[in-house]
Amino acid sequence: MITDLARMRVPSRKAPGKKPFPFHEELLELGEKGEVIVIPIKEENRPVEVECLDGRKKRIPTNKLWHHKSCGQCGNIPGYPASIMWFMNRFGLEYLDETNQTSCTAWNYHGSGTSNVLALAAVASRNFHRAYETGYYPLIHCGTSFGNYKEMRNLLVEHKELRDEVRKIMHKLGRELVLPEEIVHYSEWLHVMRHDIAKLRTQDVSQVVTTVHPACHTWKMIPEDYIYDTDVYGGRRPAPTTSVLLALGAQVADYSTWNDCCGFGFRHILTEREFSRSFAVNRKIKPMVEEAHSDVCVTQDTGCTTTLDKCQWIGRAHGMKYELPVMADVQFAALACGADPFKLVQLVWHTAEWRPLLEKMGIDWRKYEGEYKEYLEKLRSGAQPESLYELKVE
Amino acid sequence: MPDDKDREKHEIFEELRADPRYHDFVRGCLNCGVCTGWCPSHRFFDYAPRIVIQNCLAGEDRVYGMMGEYIWACAQCFSCAMVCPFNNNPGGVVAILREIAVRRGMMSAKRVLKPYSRVLLKVMTFGNQVSPDMIQPDFFPDWGPKIPWAQEDLELKRQAIPVPTLRTVESAWKVAESTMNELYTINKEAGIFDLVEVNDPGLAEVIEDDVQDKVAAYLAEEAKKE
Amino acid sequence: MSEAVLIIGGGPAGLAAAASLADLGVEAVLVEKEPELGGTPKKYAYSKLVPDLRPAQETLAPLVQRVQGREGLRVLTDARPTAVSGKAGDFKVRLAGPAGEEELSAGAIIVATGFEHFDARRDTKYGYGIYPDVVDIRDMERMLSEPQLKRPSDGQVPQRVGFILCVGSRDRMVGNTYCSRVCCSVCCVQAIEVKEKNPSAEVYIFYMDIRTYGLLENLYWEAQEEHGVLFVKGRVGEILPRDGQLMVKGEDTLLRGPFEVPFDLMVLASGMEPGEGTVQVAELLNLAREPNGFLAPRDSHTAPLEAAVEGVFLAGADLAPKFSDDAVAEGAGAAVRAAAFLRSRAGR
């Protein structure tokens, strides 16, 4: 019942008729002319075809991926990237995570205006060139980086002057102007992997009521370049995240502010916190709890996960004692597939109480907590930490 | 000095319209209000994306009027751009105007940047905006009692993360010195240090010193290898 | 050489063309793809028509009657053209119908293939097709044809009813940038009908501007003065369900600023698009279409009812969004142009 709307299927999608900028064709043309180096999606990337908002087909590479990490995830929600890599290990997929990466720096742009298109486009091209020279295809973890790179890609394709200026900077770095054939968010990877992920499921999540917060910068920035699917909300809402929850058999509840932002607002989370926390609690957490009776808020981006989680506590000042666990789709999926909630999913960094959720999922958190504490002590006495991969030192 | 103010108004308007994105962002508007209906900031601030577009169409006085707190209210979610029947992008206009405010070192930009120094420092040195050691309980008292716990034994807890690149506390992941050097070059070439300097000379100096120290150490290391 | 005229489409325009040709003594064949004549107003059981609120079926009946049992006029339903060859004066048309395929000759062709309502599922903001109490004006016509207006989800009488104008019209996001011309007036009429059925209902019309053009201006006066329908300037941003009701969010751009108010039933004024039949026939006959997809006349000033293809005539909502009375007038006009064309060829 609860999930009927999310599960609604249509035989084919009715795409809105907006004629978006045909960046893909023009990008490939620029690549042929030698104006830009285009990172192609190759056979070895094992791409899966999906449909975007406007009906365009997008290919999502699933293998041989270069992790474009997110600063906010790595800094505050380390179980987020860890869960992505854990799944790749489970599937035996190749990937590369390295220290030779900068963030997209778009927080500065959206938050304080202390960047500009030239710097942002150059940072994008730098990171893409780095992925290109390693032979791995970039997978963007952060929603803002994804949105920002989509925007920079379109600007670079549209404006020759910008390409020329960025190329000049790239040459100073000993690099070239590089753009990938498709800019791919990890939630898109998760979407195309959802049936394989469901096969790994160890926990029964059928009684867990989830609510999804789709991130503004994944689906509202360059909206035509994100996945919609005939099997999710009748093709009407962005498919990723909801799709993996459906595949895992969780309940997905609708709520009346599903499309509102989280309140993060870049500068607001730091300097207009009354906005961020009021918005997060009143406009998001409250409807999730009171309308949808949700057990967990499932996100797909960095800032939203932090804002929705960290801003709940202060609601007590107004008598709103919400404790709705907040985590990314890939963290929830990892838990459902038997990942260690402490060592791998790293829930210790999450603020709203998540232990009752684990109990509902049939996870014995006490056992894992004990192991985690022992593990910390071992590390304290000089033991080597467990790693998902071996870091290659250049 | 009315002349100076008039000149500033005029220049800001011309800078806005000269931005290559402007004509994609401002097309036309019939005051339908769909954008404002979606706007999160409109619920809390005197701010409406519809008014942003209307002001652009109205001319330099009205654009100038937004250069104070107005442009800093936007949450940059881009809901407005997604739903506008005219395909305007009010959030994009705000981004351009913020850039102008910062470039010109306007009062509103200086005020906004003041509490931002830590973020700026992090991003311009490491290319990460957020680092584990930034989440200090005294800075985030409203995030509740678990934040102090997270800062306790931070280094050890970071060691326990199974992703080797994340075992750091002063940046979100360990960034190679060569990468920091590249970022420094990009910021330098794209004029980002100039932007910071206009608004906060002291901070600009700190950042540049810090980056230069790191870069110098890196270059010395490289030289040793050769 | 054939003296007959083929009329494609049995809606108001096609019916008027067929009746006019019969009146003129010109042989004609009327082909309609649906099982019944009457076009879109019949297919979707329209309730009352603009401007005088006459029941649609009352106006369709005489139009249909005028083509029945007429000498020299064949009427085929459940049939459609599948191939056309030859040229003006001697078109060879292959028809597929319930009795199988047949080929006929026609000296001229009148295309009156009409429109289709915009599929509101393409505008993701309003959740049409996923929230049962979000309907479009086409659904609403059928619902208003019933003695009592009930909302689809639970059969209750809706107390708060809202109309959103310009859904699928004047909107680059959905791809249709033109005005569909009829929806403002239709919504005023539907709002009045809601109030007639349930005077205690609160009825709102959310508008960007009201285009009850020409002599139709009185419609919104009547809606306000005699029925208390409320008008709010502002296009609704989104509709979301909450506690069994619809939360309607938007900005009142004149007075109140942002609003978020509950409604029992929301009606989307989904605009007009060239129908599937129009697209098919345009391909069959190689007809030019204007940028929005409607059929383009040879010259909109001097030959508004003629296609650039010689011997092909156009009438009705396949040319542009319009009311059925305009379509009827154009059907008669196209019949005269076709008859004159055949006569001039015969005389040659």
PDB file of C-alpha atoms in Angstrom, chain C residues 41-276:
ATOM      1  CA  PRO C  41     -16.380  16.389 -27.946  1.00  0.00           C
ATOM      2  CA  LYS C  42     -18.136  13.065 -28.419  1.00  0.00           C
ATOM      3  CA  LYS C  43     -15.192  10.850 -27.531  1.00  0.00           C
ATOM      4  CA  TYR C  44     -14.620  12.549 -24.190  1.00  0.00           C
ATOM      5  CA  ALA C  45     -18.305  13.234 -23.473  1.00  0.00           C
ATOM      6  CA  TYR C  46     -17.980  17.012 -23.235  1.00  0.00           C
ATOM      7  CA  SER C  47     -20.441  18.581 -20.870  1.00  0.00           C
ATOM      8  CA  LYS C  48     -21.281  22.183 -21.741  1.00  0.00           C
ATOM      9  CA  LEU C  49     -19.924  24.393 -24.458  1.00  0.00           C
ATOM     10  CA  VAL C  50     -18.518  27.885 -24.492  1.00  0.00           C
ATOM     11  CA  PRO C  51     -19.919  30.556 -24.502  1.00  0.00           C
ATOM     12  CA  ASP C  52     -23.545  29.829 -23.714  1.00  0.00           C
ATOM     13  CA  LEU C  53     -23.177  26.655 -21.634  1.00  0.00           C
ATOM     14  CA  ARG C  54     -25.269  24.622 -24.044  1.00  0.00           C
ATOM     15  CA  PRO C  55     -24.928  20.885 -23.512  1.00  0.00           C
ATOM     16  CA  ALA C  56     -22.368  19.596 -26.015  1.00  0.00           C
ATOM     17  CA  GLN C  57     -24.436  16.600 -27.035  1.00  0.00           C
ATOM     18  CA  GLU C  58     -27.318  18.917 -27.912  1.00  0.00           C
ATOM     19  CA  THR C  59     -25.153  20.717 -30.470  1.00  0.00           C
ATOM     20  CA  LEU C  60     -23.451  17.578 -31.788  1.00  0.00           C
ATOM     21  CA  ALA C  61     -26.696  15.743 -32.505  1.00  0.00           C
ATOM     22  CA  PRO C  62     -27.893  18.086 -35.308  1.00  0.00           C
ATOM     23  CA  LEU C  63     -24.387  18.100 -36.826  1.00  0.00           C
ATOM     24  CA  VAL C  64     -24.451  14.315 -36.975  1.00  0.00           C
ATOM     25  CA  GLN C  65     -28.041  14.251 -38.197  1.00  0.00           C
ATOM     26  CA  ARG C  66     -27.170  16.461 -41.150  1.00  0.00           C
ATOM     27  CA  VAL C  67     -24.801  13.837 -42.567  1.00  0.00           C
ATOM     28  CA  GLN C  68     -27.121  10.870 -42.186  1.00  0.00           C
ATOM     29  CA  GLY C  69     -29.084   9.450 -45.118  1.00  0.00           C
ATOM     30  CA  ARG C  70     -27.824  12.123 -47.484  1.00  0.00           C
ATOM     31  CA  GLU C  71     -27.672  11.357 -51.158  1.00  0.00           C
ATOM     32  CA  GLY C  72     -24.153  11.083 -52.519  1.00  0.00           C
ATOM     33  CA  LEU C  73     -22.597  11.021 -49.039  1.00  0.00           C
ATOM     34  CA  ARG C  74     -21.013   7.850 -47.678  1.00  0.00           C
ATOM     35  CA  VAL C  75     -20.109   7.801 -44.006  1.00  0.00           C
ATOM     36  CA  LEU C  76     -17.527   5.285 -42.785  1.00  0.00           C
ATOM     37  CA  THR C  77     -16.694   4.939 -39.105  1.00  0.00           C
ATOM     38  CA  ASP C  78     -13.907   2.817 -37.575  1.00  0.00           C
ATOM     39  CA  ALA C  79     -12.005   3.565 -40.750  1.00  0.00           C
ATOM     40  CA  ARG C  80      -8.864   5.429 -41.650  1.00  0.00           C
ATOM     41  CA  PRO C  81      -6.770   6.114 -44.742  1.00  0.00           C
ATOM     42  CA  THR C  82      -3.593   4.036 -44.915  1.00  0.00           C
ATOM     43  CA  ALA C  83      -2.095   5.132 -48.250  1.00  0.00           C
ATOM     44  CA  VAL C  84      -2.623   7.962 -50.718  1.00  0.00           C
ATOM     45  CA  SER C  85      -1.281   8.222 -54.250  1.00  0.00           C
ATOM     46  CA  GLY C  86      -2.151  10.208 -57.360  1.00  0.00           C
ATOM     47  CA  LYS C  87      -2.721  13.906 -57.349  1.00  0.00           C
ATOM     48  CA  ALA C  88      -5.333  16.635 -57.287  1.00  0.00           C
ATOM     49  CA  GLY C  89      -8.353  15.639 -59.324  1.00  0.00           C
ATOM     50  CA  ASP C  90      -7.455  11.982 -59.064  1.00  0.00           C
ATOM     51  CA  PHE C  91      -6.270  10.903 -55.635  1.00  0.00           C
ATOM     52  CA  LYS C  92      -6.231   7.152 -55.023  1.00  0.00           C
ATOM     53  CA  VAL C  93      -6.892   6.494 -51.363  1.00  0.00           C
ATOM     54  CA  ARG C  94      -6.581   3.163 -49.594  1.00  0.00           C
ATOM     55  CA  LEU C  95      -8.893   2.871 -46.600  1.00  0.00           C
ATOM     56  CA  ALA C  96      -8.783   0.342 -43.799  1.00  0.00           C
ATOM     57  CA  GLY C  97     -12.153  -0.183 -42.151  1.00  0.00           C
ATOM     58  CA  PRO C  98     -14.173  -2.776 -40.302  1.00  0.00           C
ATOM     59  CA  ALA C  99     -15.113  -4.462 -43.611  1.00  0.00           C
ATOM     60  CA  GLY C 100     -11.463  -4.715 -44.649  1.00  0.00           C
ATOM     61  CA  GLU C 101      -9.524  -2.610 -47.100  1.00  0.00           C
ATOM     62  CA  GLU C 102     -10.914  -0.696 -50.023  1.00  0.00           C
ATOM     63  CA  GLU C 103      -9.578   1.784 -52.524  1.00  0.00           C
ATOM     64  CA  LEU C 104     -11.445   4.844 -53.676  1.00  0.00           C
ATOM     65  CA  SER C 105     -10.851   7.808 -55.927  1.00  0.00           C
ATOM     66  CA  ALA C 106     -11.251  11.411 -54.837  1.00  0.00           C
ATOM     67  CA  GLY C 107     -10.860  14.657 -56.713  1.00  0.00           C
ATOM     68  CA  ALA C 108     -10.163  16.600 -53.516  1.00  0.00           C
ATOM     69  CA  ILE C 109      -9.497  15.880 -49.866  1.00  0.00           C
ATOM     70  CA  ILE C 110     -10.581  17.810 -46.775  1.00  0.00           C
ATOM     71  CA  VAL C 111      -8.414  17.151 -43.735  1.00  0.00           C
ATOM     72  CA  ALA C 112     -10.323  17.678 -40.489  1.00  0.00           C
ATOM     73  CA  THR C 113      -8.357  15.458 -38.173  1.00  0.00           C
ATOM     74  CA  GLY C 114      -8.585  17.678 -35.109  1.00  0.00           C
ATOM     75  CA  PHE C 115      -6.598  17.784 -31.914  1.00  0.00           C
ATOM     76  CA  GLU C 116      -5.744  15.815 -28.829  1.00  0.00           C
ATOM     77  CA  HIS C 117      -5.591  17.132 -25.287  1.00  0.00           C
ATOM     78  CA  PHE C 118      -2.067  17.673 -23.972  1.00  0.00           C
ATOM     79  CA  ASP C 119      -1.038  14.618 -21.969  1.00  0.00           C
ATOM     80  CA  ALA C 120      -0.603  16.152 -18.529  1.00  0.00           C
ATOM     81  CA  ARG C 121       1.657  13.291 -17.487  1.00  0.00           C
ATOM     82  CA  ARG C 122       4.342  15.164 -19.397  1.00  0.00           C
ATOM     83  CA  ASP C 123       4.233  17.981 -16.857  1.00  0.00           C
ATOM     84  CA  THR C 124       5.786  16.302 -13.830  1.00  0.00           C
ATOM     85  CA  LYS C 125       4.942  19.130 -11.406  1.00  0.00           C
ATOM     86  CA  TYR C 126       1.295  18.218 -10.982  1.00  0.00           C
ATOM     87  CA  GLY C 127       1.357  14.441 -10.601  1.00  0.00           C
ATOM     88  CA  TYR C 128      -1.419  13.843 -13.115  1.00  0.00           C
ATOM     89  CA  GLY C 129      -1.993  10.125 -13.445  1.00  0.00           C
ATOM     90  CA  ILE C 130      -0.424   9.338 -10.078  1.00  0.00           C
ATOM     91  CA  TYR C 131      -2.721  11.286  -7.752  1.00  0.00           C
ATOM     92  CA  PRO C 132      -6.305  10.292  -8.620  1.00  0.00           C
ATOM     93  CA  ASP C 133      -7.801  13.647  -7.603  1.00  0.00           C
ATOM     94  CA  VAL C 134      -5.672  15.548 -10.084  1.00  0.00           C
ATOM     95  CA  VAL C 135      -7.709  15.503 -13.287  1.00  0.00           C
ATOM     96  CA  ASP C 136      -7.543  17.420 -16.543  1.00  0.00           C
ATOM     97  CA  ILE C 137     -10.291  19.402 -18.285  1.00  0.00           C
ATOM     98  CA  ARG C 138     -11.016  16.423 -20.503  1.00  0.00           C
ATOM     99  CA  ASP C 139     -11.686  14.192 -17.482  1.00  0.00           C
ATOM    100  CA  MET C 140     -13.621  17.024 -15.919  1.00  0.00           C
ATOM    101  CA  GLU C 141     -15.963  17.271 -18.915  1.00  0.00           C
ATOM    102  CA  ARG C 142     -16.881  13.631 -18.441  1.00  0.00           C
ATOM    103  CA  MET C 143     -17.204  14.063 -14.665  1.00  0.00           C
ATOM    104  CA  LEU C 144     -19.447  17.103 -15.121  1.00  0.00           C
ATOM    105  CA  SER C 145     -21.674  15.146 -17.486  1.00  0.00           C
ATOM    106  CA  GLU C 146     -22.774  13.090 -14.460  1.00  0.00           C
ATOM    107  CA  PRO C 147     -25.601  14.413 -12.266  1.00  0.00           C
ATOM    108  CA  GLN C 148     -23.277  14.934  -9.328  1.00  0.00           C
ATOM    109  CA  LEU C 149     -19.615  15.915  -9.339  1.00  0.00           C
ATOM    110  CA  LYS C 150     -17.568  13.366  -7.374  1.00  0.00           C
ATOM    111  CA  ARG C 151     -13.884  13.193  -6.868  1.00  0.00           C
ATOM    112  CA  PRO C 152     -12.232  10.071  -8.289  1.00  0.00           C
ATOM    113  CA  SER C 153     -10.393   8.819  -5.203  1.00  0.00           C
ATOM    114  CA  ASP C 154     -13.352   8.159  -2.907  1.00  0.00           C
ATOM    115  CA  GLY C 155     -16.487   9.339  -4.669  1.00  0.00           C
ATOM    116  CA  GLN C 156     -16.944  12.220  -2.225  1.00  0.00           C
ATOM    117  CA  VAL C 157     -18.327  15.561  -3.366  1.00  0.00           C
ATOM    118  CA  PRO C 158     -15.337  17.903  -3.506  1.00  0.00           C
ATOM    119  CA  GLN C 159     -15.730  21.065  -1.443  1.00  0.00           C
ATOM    120  CA  ARG C 160     -12.554  22.777  -2.579  1.00  0.00           C
ATOM    121  CA  VAL C 161     -11.894  22.682  -6.292  1.00  0.00           C
ATOM    122  CA  GLY C 162      -9.022  24.427  -8.058  1.00  0.00           C
ATOM    123  CA  PHE C 163      -8.266  24.983 -11.720  1.00  0.00           C
ATOM    124  CA  ILE C 164      -4.746  25.519 -13.067  1.00  0.00           C
ATOM    125  CA  LEU C 165      -4.585  27.317 -16.378  1.00  0.00           C
ATOM    126  CA  CYS C 166      -1.907  26.885 -19.055  1.00  0.00           C
ATOM    127  CA  VAL C 167      -0.949  23.264 -18.342  1.00  0.00           C
ATOM    128  CA  GLY C 168       0.954  22.115 -21.404  1.00  0.00           C
ATOM    129  CA  SER C 169       0.615  25.537 -22.985  1.00  0.00           C
ATOM    130  CA  ARG C 170       2.972  28.517 -22.969  1.00  0.00           C
ATOM    131  CA  ASP C 171       5.607  26.421 -21.278  1.00  0.00           C
ATOM    132  CA  ARG C 172       9.059  25.685 -22.630  1.00  0.00           C
ATOM    133  CA  MET C 173       9.588  23.003 -20.008  1.00  0.00           C
ATOM    134  CA  VAL C 174       6.902  20.826 -21.552  1.00  0.00           C
ATOM    135  CA  GLY C 175       7.734  21.916 -25.080  1.00  0.00           C
ATOM    136  CA  ASN C 176       4.461  23.625 -26.046  1.00  0.00           C
ATOM    137  CA  THR C 177       4.979  27.352 -26.203  1.00  0.00           C
ATOM    138  CA  TYR C 178       1.699  28.400 -27.831  1.00  0.00           C
ATOM    139  CA  CYS C 179      -1.556  29.407 -26.162  1.00  0.00           C
ATOM    140  CA  SER C 180      -4.263  26.766 -26.521  1.00  0.00           C
ATOM    141  CA  ARG C 181      -6.867  29.491 -26.716  1.00  0.00           C
ATOM    142  CA  VAL C 182      -9.879  27.665 -25.360  1.00  0.00           C
ATOM    143  CA  CYS C 183      -8.821  26.573 -21.886  1.00  0.00           C
ATOM    144  CA  CYS C 184      -9.390  29.872 -20.028  1.00  0.00           C
ATOM    145  CA  SER C 185     -12.967  29.988 -21.254  1.00  0.00           C
ATOM    146  CA  VAL C 186     -13.508  26.269 -20.728  1.00  0.00           C
ATOM    147  CA  CYS C 187     -12.289  26.534 -17.149  1.00  0.00           C
ATOM    148  CA  CYS C 188     -14.605  29.466 -16.440  1.00  0.00           C
ATOM    149  CA  VAL C 189     -17.485  27.371 -17.727  1.00  0.00           C
ATOM    150  CA  GLN C 190     -16.409  24.308 -15.768  1.00  0.00           C
ATOM    151  CA  ALA C 191     -15.997  26.397 -12.611  1.00  0.00           C
ATOM    152  CA  ILE C 192     -19.533  27.689 -13.075  1.00  0.00           C
ATOM    153  CA  GLU C 193     -20.783  24.133 -13.555  1.00  0.00           C
ATOM    154  CA  VAL C 194     -19.077  23.048 -10.328  1.00  0.00           C
ATOM    155  CA  LYS C 195     -20.837  25.869  -8.492  1.00  0.00           C
ATOM    156  CA  GLU C 196     -24.167  25.048 -10.142  1.00  0.00           C
ATOM    157  CA  LYS C 197     -23.918  21.465  -8.943  1.00  0.00           C
ATOM    158  CA  ASN C 198     -22.681  22.372  -5.490  1.00  0.00           C
ATOM    159  CA  PRO C 199     -23.148  26.032  -4.553  1.00  0.00           C
ATOM    160  CA  SER C 200     -21.301  25.570  -1.264  1.00  0.00           C
ATOM    161  CA  ALA C 201     -18.097  24.482  -3.025  1.00  0.00           C
ATOM    162  CA  GLU C 202     -15.134  26.840  -2.969  1.00  0.00           C
ATOM    163  CA  VAL C 203     -13.770  27.166  -6.467  1.00  0.00           C
ATOM    164  CA  TYR C 204     -10.482  28.825  -7.383  1.00  0.00           C
ATOM    165  CA  ILE C 205      -8.929  29.522 -10.758  1.00  0.00           C
ATOM    166  CA  PHE C 206      -5.145  29.996 -10.736  1.00  0.00           C
ATOM    167  CA  TYR C 207      -4.148  32.037 -13.732  1.00  0.00           C
ATOM    168  CA  MET C 208      -1.128  33.662 -15.307  1.00  0.00           C
ATOM    169  CA  ASP C 209      -3.483  35.822 -17.328  1.00  0.00           C
ATOM    170  CA  ILE C 210      -7.025  35.207 -18.489  1.00  0.00           C
ATOM    171  CA  ARG C 211      -7.507  34.817 -22.223  1.00  0.00           C
ATOM    172  CA  THR C 212     -11.248  34.719 -22.608  1.00  0.00           C
ATOM    173  CA  TYR C 213     -10.757  36.609 -25.828  1.00  0.00           C
ATOM    174  CA  GLY C 214     -13.234  38.634 -27.865  1.00  0.00           C
ATOM    175  CA  LEU C 215     -16.853  38.168 -26.920  1.00  0.00           C
ATOM    176  CA  LEU C 216     -15.979  35.592 -24.275  1.00  0.00           C
ATOM    177  CA  GLU C 217     -14.786  38.201 -21.805  1.00  0.00           C
ATOM    178  CA  ASN C 218     -18.060  38.010 -19.894  1.00  0.00           C
ATOM    179  CA  LEU C 219     -17.266  34.438 -18.804  1.00  0.00           C
ATOM    180  CA  TYR C 220     -14.998  35.361 -15.935  1.00  0.00           C
ATOM    181  CA  TRP C 221     -17.279  38.186 -14.902  1.00  0.00           C
ATOM    182  CA  GLU C 222     -20.153  35.783 -14.730  1.00  0.00           C
ATOM    183  CA  ALA C 223     -18.031  33.242 -12.879  1.00  0.00           C
ATOM    184  CA  GLN C 224     -17.138  35.827 -10.245  1.00  0.00           C
ATOM    185  CA  GLU C 225     -20.292  37.934 -10.017  1.00  0.00           C
ATOM    186  CA  GLU C 226     -22.922  35.245 -10.224  1.00  0.00           C
ATOM    187  CA  HIS C 227     -21.120  32.202  -8.879  1.00  0.00           C
ATOM    188  CA  GLY C 228     -18.418  33.478  -6.541  1.00  0.00           C
ATOM    189  CA  VAL C 229     -15.550  31.746  -8.273  1.00  0.00           C
ATOM    190  CA  LEU C 230     -12.245  33.111  -6.937  1.00  0.00           C
ATOM    191  CA  PHE C 231      -9.362  34.079  -9.191  1.00  0.00           C
ATOM    192  CA  VAL C 232      -5.750  33.997  -7.997  1.00  0.00           C
ATOM    193  CA  LYS C 233      -2.946  35.346 -10.128  1.00  0.00           C
ATOM    194  CA  GLY C 234      -0.111  32.871 -10.066  1.00  0.00           C
ATOM    195  CA  ARG C 235       0.699  29.625 -11.750  1.00  0.00           C
ATOM    196  CA  VAL C 236       0.658  26.715  -9.332  1.00  0.00           C
ATOM    197  CA  GLY C 237       4.143  25.346  -8.806  1.00  0.00           C
ATOM    198  CA  GLU C 238       3.310  21.868  -7.624  1.00  0.00           C
ATOM    199  CA  ILE C 239       0.661  19.559  -6.270  1.00  0.00           C
ATOM    200  CA  LEU C 240       1.497  17.046  -3.566  1.00  0.00           C
ATOM    201  CA  PRO C 241      -0.682  14.741  -1.503  1.00  0.00           C
ATOM    202  CA  ARG C 242      -1.020  15.249   2.233  1.00  0.00           C
ATOM    203  CA  ASP C 243      -3.479  13.524   4.559  1.00  0.00           C
ATOM    204  CA  GLY C 244      -5.897  12.508   1.830  1.00  0.00           C
ATOM    205  CA  GLN C 245      -5.976  15.970   0.323  1.00  0.00           C
ATOM    206  CA  LEU C 246      -3.939  17.732  -2.305  1.00  0.00           C
ATOM    207  CA  MET C 247      -1.501  20.377  -1.136  1.00  0.00           C
ATOM    208  CA  VAL C 248      -1.307  23.040  -3.777  1.00  0.00           C
ATOM    209  CA  LYS C 249       1.775  25.245  -3.667  1.00  0.00           C
ATOM    210  CA  GLY C 250       2.534  28.371  -5.581  1.00  0.00           C
ATOM    211  CA  GLU C 251       2.893  32.103  -5.400  1.00  0.00           C
ATOM    212  CA  ASP C 252       0.042  34.580  -5.411  1.00  0.00           C
ATOM    213  CA  THR C 253       2.022  37.112  -7.385  1.00  0.00           C
ATOM    214  CA  LEU C 254      -0.330  40.011  -6.673  1.00  0.00           C
ATOM    215  CA  LEU C 255      -1.334  39.793  -3.053  1.00  0.00           C
ATOM    216  CA  ARG C 256      -0.505  37.069  -0.660  1.00  0.00           C
ATOM    217  CA  GLY C 257       2.892  35.776  -1.703  1.00  0.00           C
ATOM    218  CA  PRO C 258       3.576  32.064  -1.319  1.00  0.00           C
ATOM    219  CA  PHE C 259       0.649  29.802  -0.622  1.00  0.00           C
ATOM    220  CA  GLU C 260       0.290  26.190   0.341  1.00  0.00           C
ATOM    221  CA  VAL C 261      -3.368  25.282   0.580  1.00  0.00           C
ATOM    222  CA  PRO C 262      -5.337  22.036   0.578  1.00  0.00           C
ATOM    223  CA  PHE C 263      -7.792  21.116  -2.168  1.00  0.00           C
ATOM    224  CA  ASP C 264     -10.104  18.160  -2.728  1.00  0.00           C
ATOM    225  CA  LEU C 265      -9.936  18.212  -6.493  1.00  0.00           C
ATOM    226  CA  MET C 266      -7.521  19.921  -8.867  1.00  0.00           C
ATOM    227  CA  VAL C 267      -8.287  20.401 -12.527  1.00  0.00           C
ATOM    228  CA  LEU C 268      -5.488  20.937 -15.030  1.00  0.00           C
ATOM    229  CA  ALA C 269      -6.375  23.024 -18.058  1.00  0.00           C
ATOM    230  CA  SER C 270      -4.415  20.742 -20.339  1.00  0.00           C
ATOM    231  CA  GLY C 271      -4.051  22.433 -23.677  1.00  0.00           C
ATOM    232  CA  MET C 272      -4.474  21.267 -27.261  1.00  0.00           C
ATOM    233  CA  GLU C 273      -2.001  19.460 -29.476  1.00  0.00           C
ATOM    234  CA  PRO C 274      -2.257  18.138 -33.020  1.00  0.00           C
ATOM    235  CA  GLY C 275      -3.958  14.744 -32.715  1.00  0.00           C
ATOM    236  CA  GLU C 276      -2.369  11.454 -33.660  1.00  0.00           C
TER     237      GLU C 276
END
